Short mmCIF file of C-alpha atoms in Angstrom, two decimals:
data_model
loop_
_atom_site.label_atom_id
_atom_site.label_comp_id
_atom_site.label_asym_id
_atom_site.label_seq_id
_atom_site.Cartn_x
_atom_site.Cartn_y
_atom_site.Cartn_z
CA MET A 9 0.00 0.00 0.00
CA ALA A 10 1.34 3.41 -0.98
CA GLU A 11 2.27 5.77 1.82
CA GLY A 12 -0.26 8.58 2.23
CA LEU A 13 0.65 12.24 2.53
CA ARG A 14 -0.16 12.36 6.26
CA GLU A 15 1.91 9.27 7.00
CA ARG A 16 4.81 10.60 4.94
CA LYS A 17 4.78 13.94 6.77
CA LYS A 18 4.75 12.16 10.14
CA ARG A 19 7.66 9.97 9.11
CA GLN A 20 9.60 13.00 7.86
CA THR A 21 8.90 14.93 11.06
CA ARG A 22 10.02 12.01 13.18
CA GLN A 23 13.21 11.61 11.19
CA HIS A 24 13.93 15.36 11.35
CA ILE A 25 13.56 15.43 15.14
CA SER A 26 15.76 12.35 15.46
CA ASP A 27 18.47 13.80 13.21
CA VAL A 28 18.52 17.09 15.11
CA ALA A 29 18.68 15.31 18.44
CA THR A 30 21.49 13.02 17.29
CA GLY A 31 23.52 16.02 16.14
CA LEU A 32 23.14 17.69 19.51
CA PHE A 33 23.98 14.50 21.41
CA MET A 34 27.13 13.98 19.34
CA GLU A 35 28.21 17.56 19.88
CA ARG A 36 27.48 17.97 23.59
CA GLY A 37 26.77 14.55 25.08
CA PHE A 38 23.47 12.91 25.95
CA ASP A 39 22.96 14.24 29.47
CA ALA A 40 23.83 17.84 28.53
CA VAL A 41 20.98 18.16 26.02
CA THR A 42 17.38 18.76 27.09
CA ILE A 43 14.16 17.91 25.30
CA ALA A 44 13.33 21.63 25.22
CA GLU A 45 16.59 22.34 23.38
CA ILE A 46 15.89 19.59 20.90
CA ALA A 47 12.40 20.94 20.27
CA GLN A 48 13.72 24.45 19.73
CA ALA A 49 16.47 23.28 17.36
CA ALA A 50 13.97 21.15 15.39
CA ASP A 51 11.42 24.00 15.35
CA VAL A 52 8.69 21.90 16.94
CA SER A 53 6.96 21.94 20.33
CA VAL A 54 8.11 19.87 23.29
CA ASN A 55 4.81 17.97 23.12
CA THR A 56 5.53 17.07 19.49
CA VAL A 57 8.88 15.59 20.49
CA TYR A 58 7.22 13.48 23.18
CA ASN A 59 4.48 12.40 20.77
CA TYR A 60 7.11 10.75 18.60
CA PHE A 61 9.63 9.80 21.30
CA PRO A 62 8.11 9.02 24.73
CA ALA A 63 11.55 8.92 26.38
CA LYS A 64 14.72 10.85 25.74
CA GLU A 65 16.61 7.60 25.16
CA ASP A 66 14.24 6.83 22.27
CA LEU A 67 15.69 9.82 20.43
CA PHE A 68 19.14 8.29 20.53
CA PHE A 69 18.07 4.71 19.77
CA ASP A 70 15.51 5.55 17.12
CA ARG A 71 16.02 2.24 15.30
CA GLU A 72 15.50 0.06 18.35
CA THR A 73 12.88 -2.24 16.80
CA ALA A 74 15.09 -3.28 13.90
CA LEU A 75 18.06 -3.77 16.22
CA VAL A 76 16.18 -6.00 18.66
CA ASP A 77 14.78 -8.15 15.83
CA ARG A 78 18.02 -8.49 13.85
CA LEU A 79 19.13 -11.97 14.93
CA ALA A 80 15.60 -13.39 14.91
CA ARG A 81 15.07 -11.94 11.43
CA TRP A 82 18.30 -13.51 10.17
CA VAL A 83 17.23 -16.88 11.56
CA ARG A 84 13.73 -16.64 10.07
CA GLY A 85 15.31 -15.85 6.70
CA ARG A 86 17.82 -18.73 6.68
CA ASP A 87 18.21 -20.76 3.54
CA GLU A 88 17.07 -24.31 2.96
CA GLY A 89 19.53 -26.69 4.60
CA GLU A 90 21.01 -23.88 6.70
CA SER A 91 21.01 -23.87 10.51
CA ALA A 92 20.26 -20.91 12.74
CA ALA A 93 23.87 -20.36 13.78
CA VAL A 94 25.22 -20.76 10.25
CA ALA A 95 22.66 -18.22 9.00
CA VAL A 96 23.78 -15.68 11.59
CA LEU A 97 27.43 -16.30 10.73
CA ARG A 98 26.66 -15.82 7.04
CA GLU A 99 24.81 -12.56 7.64
CA LEU A 100 27.56 -11.26 9.92
CA ARG A 101 30.24 -12.13 7.39
CA THR A 102 28.28 -10.38 4.64
CA GLU A 103 27.92 -7.19 6.68
CA VAL A 104 31.53 -7.20 7.90
CA GLU A 105 33.00 -7.99 4.49
CA ALA A 106 30.97 -5.15 2.98
CA VAL A 107 32.35 -2.77 5.66
CA SER A 108 28.73 -2.00 6.48
CA PRO A 109 27.60 0.86 8.75
CA GLN A 110 24.94 -1.59 9.98
CA VAL A 111 27.61 -3.24 12.14
CA GLY A 112 29.43 -0.03 13.05
CA LEU A 113 32.08 -0.13 10.34
CA MET A 114 31.97 3.56 9.49
CA GLU A 115 33.71 6.80 10.34
CA GLY A 116 32.11 8.43 13.37
CA TYR A 117 30.95 5.22 15.04
CA ASP A 118 33.43 5.88 17.83
CA ARG A 119 31.63 9.15 18.60
CA PHE A 120 28.33 7.29 18.81
CA LEU A 121 29.84 4.82 21.29
CA ARG A 122 31.42 7.58 23.37
CA VAL A 123 28.03 9.18 23.82
CA ILE A 124 26.70 5.86 25.14
CA HIS A 125 29.66 5.39 27.46
CA GLY A 126 29.11 8.87 28.85
CA ALA A 127 25.48 8.30 29.87
CA SER A 128 24.37 5.65 32.38
CA THR A 129 20.80 5.73 31.07
CA LEU A 130 21.98 4.81 27.59
CA GLN A 131 24.16 2.02 28.96
CA SER A 132 21.13 0.63 30.78
CA ARG A 133 19.10 0.77 27.57
CA VAL A 134 21.81 -1.17 25.77
CA LEU A 135 21.65 -3.91 28.41
CA THR A 136 17.88 -4.02 27.94
CA PHE A 137 18.38 -4.36 24.17
CA GLN A 138 20.76 -7.24 24.66
CA ARG A 139 18.28 -9.14 26.84
CA GLU A 140 15.47 -8.49 24.36
CA ILE A 141 17.59 -9.69 21.45
CA VAL A 142 18.25 -13.02 23.17
CA ASP A 143 14.64 -13.40 24.33
CA ARG A 144 13.27 -12.72 20.85
CA LEU A 145 15.78 -15.09 19.28
CA ALA A 146 14.84 -17.81 21.78
CA ARG A 147 11.14 -17.37 20.96
CA THR A 148 11.90 -17.55 17.26
CA LEU A 149 13.95 -20.73 17.67
CA ARG A 150 11.15 -22.28 19.73
CA GLU A 151 8.63 -21.44 16.98
CA GLU A 152 10.91 -22.58 14.16
CA THR A 153 11.73 -25.92 15.77
CA GLY A 154 8.36 -26.61 17.40
CA ALA A 155 10.10 -27.10 20.74
CA ALA A 156 7.94 -27.73 23.79
CA PRO A 157 7.47 -24.83 26.27
CA ASP A 158 9.67 -26.56 28.84
CA ASP A 159 12.44 -27.45 26.38
CA PRO A 160 15.58 -25.49 27.42
CA MET A 161 17.34 -25.85 24.05
CA PRO A 162 15.94 -22.74 22.30
CA ALA A 163 17.14 -20.49 25.12
CA LEU A 164 20.50 -22.25 25.35
CA MET A 165 21.04 -21.99 21.59
CA ALA A 166 19.94 -18.36 21.55
CA GLY A 167 22.66 -17.61 24.10
CA GLN A 168 25.30 -19.36 21.98
CA ILE A 169 24.23 -17.61 18.78
CA ASN A 170 24.05 -14.25 20.48
CA TRP A 171 27.61 -14.82 21.72
CA LEU A 172 28.72 -14.72 18.09
CA TYR A 173 26.97 -11.43 17.49
CA GLU A 174 27.96 -9.69 20.73
CA THR A 175 31.59 -10.78 20.42
CA ALA A 176 31.86 -9.50 16.86
CA MET A 177 30.10 -6.23 17.67
CA GLY A 178 32.22 -5.77 20.78
CA ALA A 179 35.42 -6.24 18.78
CA ILE A 180 34.25 -3.73 16.18
CA GLY A 181 33.37 -1.20 18.85
CA ARG A 182 36.70 -1.50 20.66
CA GLU A 183 38.75 -1.16 17.50
CA MET A 184 36.74 1.74 16.13
CA MET A 185 37.09 3.60 19.45
CA ALA A 186 40.85 2.98 19.22
CA GLY A 187 40.88 4.99 15.99
CA ARG A 188 41.26 2.07 13.57
CA ARG A 189 40.14 2.28 9.95
CA PRO A 190 36.89 0.43 9.13
CA VAL A 191 38.54 -1.61 6.36
CA GLU A 192 41.26 -2.83 8.72
CA VAL A 193 38.74 -3.74 11.40
CA SER A 194 36.66 -5.59 8.81
CA ARG A 195 39.55 -7.88 7.88
CA GLU A 196 40.33 -8.69 11.50
CA VAL A 197 36.72 -9.40 12.46
CA LEU A 198 36.35 -11.78 9.52
CA VAL A 199 39.21 -13.80 10.98
CA LEU A 200 37.58 -13.61 14.41
CA LEU A 201 34.33 -14.99 12.99
CA ASP A 202 36.22 -17.97 11.57
CA VAL A 203 37.79 -18.65 14.96
CA MET A 204 34.44 -18.43 16.73
CA GLU A 205 32.84 -20.82 14.25
CA GLU A 206 35.59 -23.34 15.00
CA LEU A 207 34.85 -23.03 18.72
CA LEU A 208 31.19 -23.88 18.31
CA GLY A 209 30.26 -27.55 18.48
CA GLU A 210 28.31 -29.45 15.86
CA ARG A 211 25.25 -29.40 18.09
CA VAL A 212 25.08 -25.61 17.87
CA LEU A 213 26.05 -25.39 14.20
CA GLY A 214 23.49 -28.08 13.35
CA TYR A 215 20.56 -26.73 15.35
CA ALA A 216 17.34 -25.59 13.65
CA VAL A 217 18.31 -26.59 10.10
CA ARG A 218 15.63 -25.48 7.64
CA SER A 219 14.21 -28.43 5.77
CA GLY A 220 12.99 -28.29 2.19
#
């Protein structure tokens, strides 16, 4: 269905507010910027900001839904004959090899991380994201495999698969904050992904294989 004029204007307004807020956060830090200042800079009312972003943290993490669903989405989209872990490894390799901003391989990502490290509320939100990512992945694995409600395997496998993702993202973050070039970090993380795959047992790598 085509996007209507009203919906398009709302989306554009939301994006404009988010972009303005992000610029201010990057310049001054998260805690130093108020909602009133964001509203003034975006030329909207404070109520309008809250209509689109109920909490200040939502302005910084404006793509939260896509982030939380990333691993579950990769698993749901796995190829025939491909397991959940192998699908996640494939997607990660694709993003890392492409030096994709989606995994933080871009200039300026270090500034984004420094803002997070400078605000305890943002750090808490990141921890919440991480729990939600694992919980959603576990639910997806349970649905995809038809596991019983009391079967511990979906949750155990979700933890193992998330380890791949968190380890790779952590390595990218550390190296980008150290001032490394995205292309250099990409090459090193590809090697790291190979090492992590070797560390996983066949039970993990063979779990939730999509049948034809």
